[in-house]
Short mmCIF file of N, CA and C in Angstrom, two decimals:
data_model
loop_
_atom_site.label_atom_id
_atom_site.label_comp_id
_atom_site.label_asym_id
_atom_site.label_seq_id
_atom_site.Cartn_x
_atom_site.Cartn_y
_atom_site.Cartn_z
N MET S 27 0.84 -1.17 0.00
CA MET S 27 0.00 0.00 0.00
C MET S 27 0.89 1.25 0.00
N VAL S 28 0.60 2.17 -0.90
CA VAL S 28 1.36 3.41 -1.04
C VAL S 28 0.87 4.43 -0.01
N ASN S 29 1.80 5.20 0.53
CA ASN S 29 1.46 6.28 1.46
C ASN S 29 0.43 7.19 0.79
N PRO S 30 -0.69 7.52 1.48
CA PRO S 30 -1.73 8.33 0.84
C PRO S 30 -1.26 9.74 0.45
N ARG S 31 -0.35 10.31 1.22
CA ARG S 31 0.18 11.65 0.88
C ARG S 31 0.93 11.58 -0.44
N ASP S 32 1.75 10.55 -0.58
CA ASP S 32 2.51 10.39 -1.82
C ASP S 32 1.58 10.18 -3.02
N ALA S 33 0.53 9.40 -2.84
CA ALA S 33 -0.42 9.14 -3.93
C ALA S 33 -1.15 10.41 -4.34
N ALA S 34 -1.64 11.17 -3.37
CA ALA S 34 -2.37 12.41 -3.67
C ALA S 34 -1.44 13.46 -4.28
N ALA S 35 -0.20 13.50 -3.81
CA ALA S 35 0.75 14.52 -4.29
C ALA S 35 1.09 14.35 -5.77
N LEU S 36 0.89 13.16 -6.31
CA LEU S 36 1.22 12.91 -7.72
C LEU S 36 0.10 13.26 -8.70
N VAL S 37 -1.06 13.67 -8.18
CA VAL S 37 -2.18 14.03 -9.06
C VAL S 37 -1.81 15.29 -9.84
N VAL S 38 -2.00 15.23 -11.13
CA VAL S 38 -1.64 16.34 -12.03
C VAL S 38 -2.81 17.31 -12.13
N ASP S 39 -2.51 18.60 -12.15
CA ASP S 39 -3.55 19.61 -12.33
C ASP S 39 -4.15 19.43 -13.73
N PRO S 40 -5.48 19.33 -13.84
CA PRO S 40 -6.09 19.06 -15.14
C PRO S 40 -6.02 20.21 -16.14
N GLU S 41 -5.80 21.42 -15.66
CA GLU S 41 -5.71 22.57 -16.57
C GLU S 41 -4.27 22.91 -16.92
N ILE S 42 -3.35 22.62 -16.02
CA ILE S 42 -1.93 22.89 -16.26
C ILE S 42 -1.22 21.55 -16.11
N ARG S 43 -1.24 20.74 -17.13
CA ARG S 43 -0.85 19.33 -17.06
C ARG S 43 0.62 19.08 -16.75
N VAL S 44 1.43 20.11 -16.62
CA VAL S 44 2.86 19.91 -16.35
C VAL S 44 3.20 19.99 -14.87
N ILE S 45 2.19 20.22 -14.02
CA ILE S 45 2.44 20.46 -12.61
C ILE S 45 1.44 19.67 -11.77
N THR S 46 1.90 19.16 -10.63
CA THR S 46 1.00 18.40 -9.76
C THR S 46 0.25 19.36 -8.84
N ILE S 47 -0.82 18.85 -8.22
CA ILE S 47 -1.56 19.68 -7.28
C ILE S 47 -0.73 20.01 -6.05
N ASP S 48 0.23 19.17 -5.73
CA ASP S 48 1.14 19.45 -4.62
C ASP S 48 2.09 20.59 -5.00
N GLU S 49 2.68 20.52 -6.19
CA GLU S 49 3.58 21.58 -6.64
C GLU S 49 2.85 22.90 -6.81
N LEU S 50 1.58 22.83 -7.21
CA LEU S 50 0.77 24.04 -7.38
C LEU S 50 0.37 24.63 -6.02
N GLY S 51 0.40 23.81 -4.99
CA GLY S 51 0.12 24.30 -3.64
C GLY S 51 -1.34 24.20 -3.23
N ILE S 52 -2.16 23.47 -4.00
CA ILE S 52 -3.56 23.34 -3.60
C ILE S 52 -3.80 22.13 -2.71
N LEU S 53 -2.83 21.22 -2.62
CA LEU S 53 -2.93 20.08 -1.71
C LEU S 53 -2.50 20.55 -0.32
N ARG S 54 -3.46 20.67 0.58
CA ARG S 54 -3.19 21.24 1.89
C ARG S 54 -2.79 20.20 2.93
N ALA S 55 -3.54 19.09 2.99
CA ALA S 55 -3.27 18.10 4.02
C ALA S 55 -3.79 16.74 3.58
N VAL S 56 -3.13 15.69 4.07
CA VAL S 56 -3.59 14.32 3.87
C VAL S 56 -3.47 13.63 5.22
N GLU S 57 -4.61 13.17 5.73
CA GLU S 57 -4.62 12.52 7.04
C GLU S 57 -5.26 11.14 6.90
N GLU S 58 -4.67 10.17 7.60
CA GLU S 58 -5.21 8.82 7.59
C GLU S 58 -5.57 8.44 9.02
N ASP S 59 -6.80 8.01 9.22
CA ASP S 59 -7.25 7.54 10.53
C ASP S 59 -6.67 6.14 10.73
N PRO S 60 -5.78 5.96 11.71
CA PRO S 60 -5.15 4.65 11.89
C PRO S 60 -6.13 3.53 12.24
N ALA S 61 -7.22 3.88 12.91
CA ALA S 61 -8.19 2.86 13.32
C ALA S 61 -9.03 2.36 12.14
N SER S 62 -9.53 3.28 11.33
CA SER S 62 -10.43 2.90 10.23
C SER S 62 -9.73 2.81 8.88
N GLY S 63 -8.57 3.47 8.74
CA GLY S 63 -7.89 3.52 7.45
C GLY S 63 -8.45 4.58 6.52
N ARG S 64 -9.47 5.31 6.95
CA ARG S 64 -10.09 6.36 6.13
C ARG S 64 -9.10 7.50 5.92
N VAL S 65 -9.00 7.93 4.68
CA VAL S 65 -8.09 9.02 4.32
C VAL S 65 -8.92 10.28 4.05
N THR S 66 -8.47 11.39 4.63
CA THR S 66 -9.10 12.69 4.37
C THR S 66 -8.05 13.59 3.72
N VAL S 67 -8.39 14.08 2.54
CA VAL S 67 -7.51 14.98 1.80
C VAL S 67 -8.15 16.36 1.80
N THR S 68 -7.37 17.38 2.11
CA THR S 68 -7.86 18.75 2.13
C THR S 68 -7.17 19.52 1.01
N ILE S 69 -7.99 20.19 0.19
CA ILE S 69 -7.48 20.98 -0.92
C ILE S 69 -8.08 22.38 -0.90
N THR S 70 -7.41 23.32 -1.52
CA THR S 70 -7.89 24.68 -1.66
C THR S 70 -7.80 25.05 -3.14
N PRO S 71 -8.90 25.52 -3.73
CA PRO S 71 -8.85 25.89 -5.15
C PRO S 71 -8.01 27.15 -5.37
N THR S 72 -7.52 27.30 -6.58
CA THR S 72 -6.74 28.50 -6.91
C THR S 72 -7.62 29.74 -6.87
N TYR S 73 -8.90 29.58 -7.14
CA TYR S 73 -9.88 30.64 -6.93
C TYR S 73 -11.24 29.99 -6.76
N THR S 74 -12.18 30.70 -6.17
CA THR S 74 -13.45 30.13 -5.75
C THR S 74 -14.21 29.44 -6.87
N GLY S 75 -14.22 29.99 -8.05
CA GLY S 75 -14.99 29.41 -9.15
C GLY S 75 -14.20 28.49 -10.06
N CYS S 76 -13.09 27.95 -9.60
CA CYS S 76 -12.24 27.10 -10.44
C CYS S 76 -13.03 25.90 -10.98
N PRO S 77 -13.19 25.79 -12.29
CA PRO S 77 -13.97 24.69 -12.87
C PRO S 77 -13.28 23.33 -12.80
N ALA S 78 -12.01 23.30 -12.45
CA ALA S 78 -11.26 22.04 -12.42
C ALA S 78 -11.42 21.28 -11.12
N MET S 79 -12.07 21.84 -10.11
CA MET S 79 -12.12 21.22 -8.80
C MET S 79 -12.81 19.86 -8.80
N ASP S 80 -13.88 19.69 -9.56
CA ASP S 80 -14.56 18.38 -9.61
C ASP S 80 -13.63 17.31 -10.18
N VAL S 81 -12.88 17.67 -11.21
CA VAL S 81 -11.93 16.74 -11.82
C VAL S 81 -10.81 16.43 -10.84
N ILE S 82 -10.31 17.43 -10.14
CA ILE S 82 -9.24 17.22 -9.16
C ILE S 82 -9.70 16.28 -8.05
N ARG S 83 -10.91 16.50 -7.53
CA ARG S 83 -11.43 15.62 -6.48
C ARG S 83 -11.53 14.18 -6.98
N ALA S 84 -12.06 14.00 -8.19
CA ALA S 84 -12.19 12.65 -8.76
C ALA S 84 -10.82 12.01 -8.98
N ASP S 85 -9.86 12.80 -9.46
CA ASP S 85 -8.51 12.27 -9.70
C ASP S 85 -7.83 11.87 -8.39
N ILE S 86 -8.06 12.64 -7.32
CA ILE S 86 -7.50 12.29 -6.01
C ILE S 86 -8.09 10.97 -5.53
N ARG S 87 -9.41 10.85 -5.62
CA ARG S 87 -10.05 9.60 -5.18
C ARG S 87 -9.54 8.41 -5.99
N ARG S 88 -9.38 8.59 -7.28
CA ARG S 88 -8.88 7.52 -8.16
C ARG S 88 -7.44 7.15 -7.79
N ALA S 89 -6.59 8.14 -7.54
CA ALA S 89 -5.19 7.88 -7.17
C ALA S 89 -5.10 7.16 -5.83
N LEU S 90 -5.94 7.58 -4.88
CA LEU S 90 -5.93 6.92 -3.57
C LEU S 90 -6.42 5.49 -3.67
N ALA S 91 -7.48 5.26 -4.45
CA ALA S 91 -7.99 3.89 -4.63
C ALA S 91 -6.94 3.00 -5.27
N ALA S 92 -6.23 3.52 -6.26
CA ALA S 92 -5.18 2.75 -6.93
C ALA S 92 -4.03 2.45 -5.98
N ALA S 93 -3.84 3.31 -4.97
CA ALA S 93 -2.77 3.12 -3.99
C ALA S 93 -3.23 2.28 -2.80
N GLY S 94 -4.48 1.77 -2.85
CA GLY S 94 -4.97 0.90 -1.80
C GLY S 94 -5.77 1.60 -0.71
N HIS S 95 -6.21 2.82 -0.99
CA HIS S 95 -6.98 3.59 0.00
C HIS S 95 -8.35 3.92 -0.59
N ALA S 96 -9.24 2.94 -0.60
CA ALA S 96 -10.56 3.11 -1.23
C ALA S 96 -11.49 4.01 -0.42
N ASP S 97 -11.29 4.06 0.90
CA ASP S 97 -12.16 4.88 1.75
C ASP S 97 -11.51 6.25 1.90
N ALA S 98 -11.95 7.20 1.06
CA ALA S 98 -11.32 8.53 1.06
C ALA S 98 -12.37 9.63 0.94
N GLU S 99 -12.08 10.70 1.63
CA GLU S 99 -12.91 11.90 1.55
C GLU S 99 -12.01 13.04 1.09
N VAL S 100 -12.52 13.87 0.17
CA VAL S 100 -11.77 15.05 -0.27
C VAL S 100 -12.55 16.27 0.18
N ARG S 101 -11.93 17.05 1.05
CA ARG S 101 -12.55 18.27 1.57
C ARG S 101 -11.96 19.48 0.87
N THR S 102 -12.81 20.46 0.61
CA THR S 102 -12.36 21.72 0.01
C THR S 102 -12.49 22.82 1.05
N VAL S 103 -11.40 23.54 1.28
CA VAL S 103 -11.41 24.66 2.21
C VAL S 103 -11.00 25.92 1.46
N TYR S 104 -11.55 27.04 1.88
CA TYR S 104 -11.30 28.31 1.19
C TYR S 104 -10.50 29.30 2.03
N SER S 105 -10.24 28.94 3.27
CA SER S 105 -9.53 29.85 4.14
C SER S 105 -8.36 29.12 4.80
N PRO S 106 -7.16 29.66 4.76
CA PRO S 106 -6.83 30.86 4.02
C PRO S 106 -6.90 30.61 2.52
N PRO S 107 -7.17 31.67 1.75
CA PRO S 107 -7.26 31.49 0.31
C PRO S 107 -5.91 31.13 -0.30
N TRP S 108 -5.96 30.38 -1.38
CA TRP S 108 -4.76 29.99 -2.10
C TRP S 108 -4.01 31.22 -2.58
N SER S 109 -2.72 31.13 -2.63
CA SER S 109 -1.85 32.19 -3.12
C SER S 109 -0.82 31.59 -4.06
N THR S 110 -0.41 32.35 -5.04
CA THR S 110 0.64 31.87 -5.95
C THR S 110 1.96 31.68 -5.20
N ASP S 111 2.07 32.22 -4.00
CA ASP S 111 3.26 31.97 -3.18
C ASP S 111 3.35 30.51 -2.78
N TRP S 112 2.23 29.78 -2.85
CA TRP S 112 2.21 28.37 -2.46
C TRP S 112 2.78 27.47 -3.55
N ILE S 113 3.04 28.00 -4.73
CA ILE S 113 3.64 27.19 -5.80
C ILE S 113 5.09 26.91 -5.41
N SER S 114 5.48 25.64 -5.46
CA SER S 114 6.84 25.27 -5.08
C SER S 114 7.85 25.77 -6.12
N GLU S 115 9.11 25.84 -5.71
CA GLU S 115 10.17 26.24 -6.66
C GLU S 115 10.23 25.26 -7.83
N GLY S 116 10.08 23.96 -7.52
CA GLY S 116 10.06 22.96 -8.58
C GLY S 116 8.89 23.17 -9.52
N GLY S 117 7.74 23.55 -8.96
CA GLY S 117 6.57 23.84 -9.78
C GLY S 117 6.78 25.04 -10.67
N ARG S 118 7.41 26.08 -10.13
CA ARG S 118 7.72 27.28 -10.93
C ARG S 118 8.66 26.93 -12.09
N ALA S 119 9.62 26.07 -11.80
CA ALA S 119 10.56 25.66 -12.85
C ALA S 119 9.85 24.85 -13.93
N LYS S 120 8.93 23.96 -13.53
CA LYS S 120 8.18 23.17 -14.50
C LYS S 120 7.29 24.06 -15.37
N LEU S 121 6.66 25.07 -14.76
CA LEU S 121 5.84 26.00 -15.53
C LEU S 121 6.67 26.71 -16.59
N ALA S 122 7.81 27.23 -16.17
CA ALA S 122 8.68 27.95 -17.11
C ALA S 122 9.17 27.03 -18.22
N ALA S 123 9.53 25.80 -17.88
CA ALA S 123 10.01 24.85 -18.89
C ALA S 123 8.91 24.51 -19.90
N ALA S 124 7.65 24.61 -19.47
CA ALA S 124 6.52 24.31 -20.36
C ALA S 124 6.05 25.55 -21.12
N GLY S 125 6.75 26.67 -20.95
CA GLY S 125 6.39 27.88 -21.68
C GLY S 125 5.33 28.72 -21.00
N ILE S 126 5.10 28.48 -19.71
CA ILE S 126 4.16 29.28 -18.93
C ILE S 126 4.96 30.11 -17.94
N ALA S 127 4.86 31.43 -18.05
CA ALA S 127 5.62 32.29 -17.15
C ALA S 127 5.04 32.19 -15.74
N PRO S 128 5.84 31.75 -14.77
CA PRO S 128 5.33 31.68 -13.39
C PRO S 128 5.24 33.07 -12.79
N PRO S 129 4.35 33.26 -11.84
CA PRO S 129 4.23 34.57 -11.20
C PRO S 129 5.39 34.83 -10.26
N GLU S 130 5.69 36.09 -10.07
CA GLU S 130 6.68 36.48 -9.06
C GLU S 130 6.05 36.28 -7.69
N PRO S 131 6.85 35.98 -6.68
CA PRO S 131 6.30 35.87 -5.32
C PRO S 131 5.67 37.19 -4.87
N VAL S 132 4.58 37.09 -4.11
CA VAL S 132 3.92 38.27 -3.56
C VAL S 132 4.81 38.80 -2.44
N ARG S 133 5.01 40.09 -2.40
CA ARG S 133 5.94 40.68 -1.43
C ARG S 133 5.36 40.82 -0.02
N ALA S 134 4.06 41.07 0.08
CA ALA S 134 3.45 41.26 1.40
C ALA S 134 2.10 40.54 1.43
N PRO S 135 1.75 39.94 2.56
CA PRO S 135 0.47 39.24 2.66
C PRO S 135 -0.71 40.17 2.35
N GLY S 136 -1.64 39.68 1.53
CA GLY S 136 -2.83 40.45 1.21
C GLY S 136 -2.64 41.50 0.14
N VAL S 137 -1.43 41.64 -0.38
CA VAL S 137 -1.15 42.64 -1.41
C VAL S 137 -0.97 41.93 -2.74
N VAL S 138 -1.70 42.39 -3.74
CA VAL S 138 -1.55 41.85 -5.09
C VAL S 138 -0.77 42.87 -5.89
N SER S 139 0.38 42.46 -6.38
CA SER S 139 1.23 43.40 -7.12
C SER S 139 0.74 43.56 -8.55
N LEU S 140 1.01 44.70 -9.13
CA LEU S 140 0.67 44.98 -10.51
C LEU S 140 1.81 44.49 -11.39
N THR S 141 1.50 43.62 -12.34
CA THR S 141 2.52 43.07 -13.22
C THR S 141 2.66 43.98 -14.44
N LEU S 142 3.81 44.65 -14.56
CA LEU S 142 4.05 45.53 -15.69
C LEU S 142 4.81 44.82 -16.81
N ALA S 143 5.65 43.90 -16.44
CA ALA S 143 6.41 43.14 -17.43
C ALA S 143 6.60 41.72 -16.92
N VAL S 144 6.59 40.80 -17.84
CA VAL S 144 6.79 39.39 -17.53
C VAL S 144 7.90 38.89 -18.43
N ARG S 145 8.87 38.19 -17.88
CA ARG S 145 9.94 37.63 -18.70
C ARG S 145 9.40 36.51 -19.57
N CYS S 146 9.78 36.52 -20.82
CA CYS S 146 9.36 35.48 -21.75
C CYS S 146 9.96 34.14 -21.32
N PRO S 147 9.13 33.11 -21.18
CA PRO S 147 9.67 31.81 -20.78
C PRO S 147 10.45 31.12 -21.91
N GLN S 148 10.34 31.64 -23.14
CA GLN S 148 11.07 31.06 -24.28
C GLN S 148 12.48 31.62 -24.39
N CYS S 149 12.59 32.97 -24.37
CA CYS S 149 13.91 33.58 -24.59
C CYS S 149 14.43 34.39 -23.41
N GLY S 150 13.57 34.61 -22.40
CA GLY S 150 14.00 35.34 -21.20
C GLY S 150 13.90 36.85 -21.30
N SER S 151 13.45 37.37 -22.42
CA SER S 151 13.37 38.82 -22.60
C SER S 151 12.27 39.43 -21.73
N PRO S 152 12.55 40.63 -21.16
CA PRO S 152 11.49 41.34 -20.44
C PRO S 152 10.63 42.19 -21.38
N GLU S 153 10.98 42.20 -22.65
CA GLU S 153 10.24 42.98 -23.64
C GLU S 153 8.99 42.22 -24.06
N THR S 154 7.99 42.24 -23.20
CA THR S 154 6.76 41.50 -23.44
C THR S 154 5.57 42.43 -23.27
N GLU S 155 4.42 41.98 -23.77
CA GLU S 155 3.20 42.76 -23.63
C GLU S 155 2.03 41.84 -23.39
N GLN S 156 1.08 42.32 -22.61
CA GLN S 156 -0.12 41.53 -22.36
C GLN S 156 -1.06 41.69 -23.56
N VAL S 157 -1.50 40.55 -24.08
CA VAL S 157 -2.42 40.54 -25.22
C VAL S 157 -3.85 40.48 -24.72
N SER S 158 -4.08 39.64 -23.70
CA SER S 158 -5.41 39.48 -23.13
C SER S 158 -5.29 39.17 -21.64
N ARG S 159 -6.16 39.73 -20.86
CA ARG S 159 -6.15 39.49 -19.42
C ARG S 159 -6.47 38.03 -19.11
N PHE S 160 -7.10 37.32 -20.05
CA PHE S 160 -7.43 35.92 -19.88
C PHE S 160 -6.76 35.09 -20.96
N GLY S 161 -6.12 33.99 -20.52
CA GLY S 161 -5.44 33.09 -21.44
C GLY S 161 -6.25 31.83 -21.63
N SER S 162 -5.56 30.70 -21.70
CA SER S 162 -6.23 29.43 -21.96
C SER S 162 -7.11 28.99 -20.79
N THR S 163 -6.88 29.54 -19.60
CA THR S 163 -7.76 29.34 -18.44
C THR S 163 -7.90 30.69 -17.74
N ALA S 164 -8.89 30.80 -16.87
CA ALA S 164 -9.14 32.08 -16.20
C ALA S 164 -8.00 32.50 -15.27
N CYS S 165 -7.18 31.56 -14.82
CA CYS S 165 -6.09 31.91 -13.91
C CYS S 165 -4.81 32.32 -14.66
N LYS S 166 -4.89 32.35 -15.98
CA LYS S 166 -3.73 32.75 -16.78
C LYS S 166 -4.09 33.92 -17.68
N ALA S 167 -3.09 34.72 -18.02
CA ALA S 167 -3.24 35.82 -18.97
C ALA S 167 -2.38 35.50 -20.19
N LEU S 168 -2.79 35.99 -21.34
CA LEU S 168 -2.04 35.75 -22.57
C LEU S 168 -1.09 36.92 -22.83
N TRP S 169 0.18 36.59 -23.00
CA TRP S 169 1.23 37.58 -23.27
C TRP S 169 1.93 37.24 -24.57
N ARG S 170 2.68 38.21 -25.10
CA ARG S 170 3.48 37.99 -26.30
C ARG S 170 4.84 38.64 -26.08
N CYS S 171 5.86 37.97 -26.57
CA CYS S 171 7.23 38.48 -26.46
C CYS S 171 7.51 39.35 -27.69
N ARG S 172 8.00 40.57 -27.46
CA ARG S 172 8.37 41.45 -28.58
C ARG S 172 9.72 41.05 -29.18
N SER S 173 10.52 40.30 -28.43
CA SER S 173 11.84 39.90 -28.94
C SER S 173 11.76 38.68 -29.84
N CYS S 174 11.10 37.61 -29.39
CA CYS S 174 11.04 36.38 -30.19
C CYS S 174 9.67 36.17 -30.86
N SER S 175 8.73 37.06 -30.56
CA SER S 175 7.38 37.05 -31.15
C SER S 175 6.51 35.88 -30.72
N GLU S 176 6.94 35.11 -29.72
CA GLU S 176 6.16 33.96 -29.28
C GLU S 176 5.08 34.39 -28.28
N PRO S 177 3.87 33.86 -28.43
CA PRO S 177 2.85 34.08 -27.40
C PRO S 177 3.08 33.09 -26.25
N PHE S 178 2.66 33.46 -25.05
CA PHE S 178 2.79 32.56 -23.91
C PHE S 178 1.77 32.91 -22.84
N ASP S 179 1.44 31.93 -22.00
CA ASP S 179 0.57 32.16 -20.86
C ASP S 179 1.41 32.63 -19.68
N HIS S 180 0.79 33.45 -18.86
CA HIS S 180 1.40 33.89 -17.60
C HIS S 180 0.41 33.58 -16.50
N LEU S 181 0.82 32.77 -15.52
CA LEU S 181 -0.03 32.46 -14.39
C LEU S 181 -0.15 33.72 -13.53
N LYS S 182 -1.37 34.18 -13.33
CA LYS S 182 -1.61 35.43 -12.60
C LYS S 182 -1.22 35.30 -11.13
N ALA S 183 -0.62 36.34 -10.60
CA ALA S 183 -0.25 36.34 -9.18
C ALA S 183 -1.47 36.65 -8.34
N LEU S 184 -1.64 35.88 -7.29
CA LEU S 184 -2.73 36.10 -6.34
C LEU S 184 -2.17 36.09 -4.94
#
């Protein structure tokens, strides 16, 4: 039987397929009741209306069942709200390698910084411009590099 934390941590985000829910920082806790074997997984969505949450819950249950933990509950909590600061360094590196510009860390709790320039994940140039406030998903914005002319998604800082 695989450790339930390890099994849940390997679930891939359905909208950003290059990063796990653990690397994204939405996997909050995994607890196993030693008496019953029941596993409780706690997750926080990237934002309240995230359409991927049903898929994430189903994928967690499927991963736990495959790891030998059929009795599982997935709880969703909204407080404290998810922040892009919860993305791991490894997750940020995977985003950049996949051509998605990761957000800069938030400097102060509760403060959302204004993004004036984003480095191109293809060539590294800061000469970029926002094309659309919304990209392939609501949590990303569409940008274009003026140096290499490549479009790219930028994960919005929260």
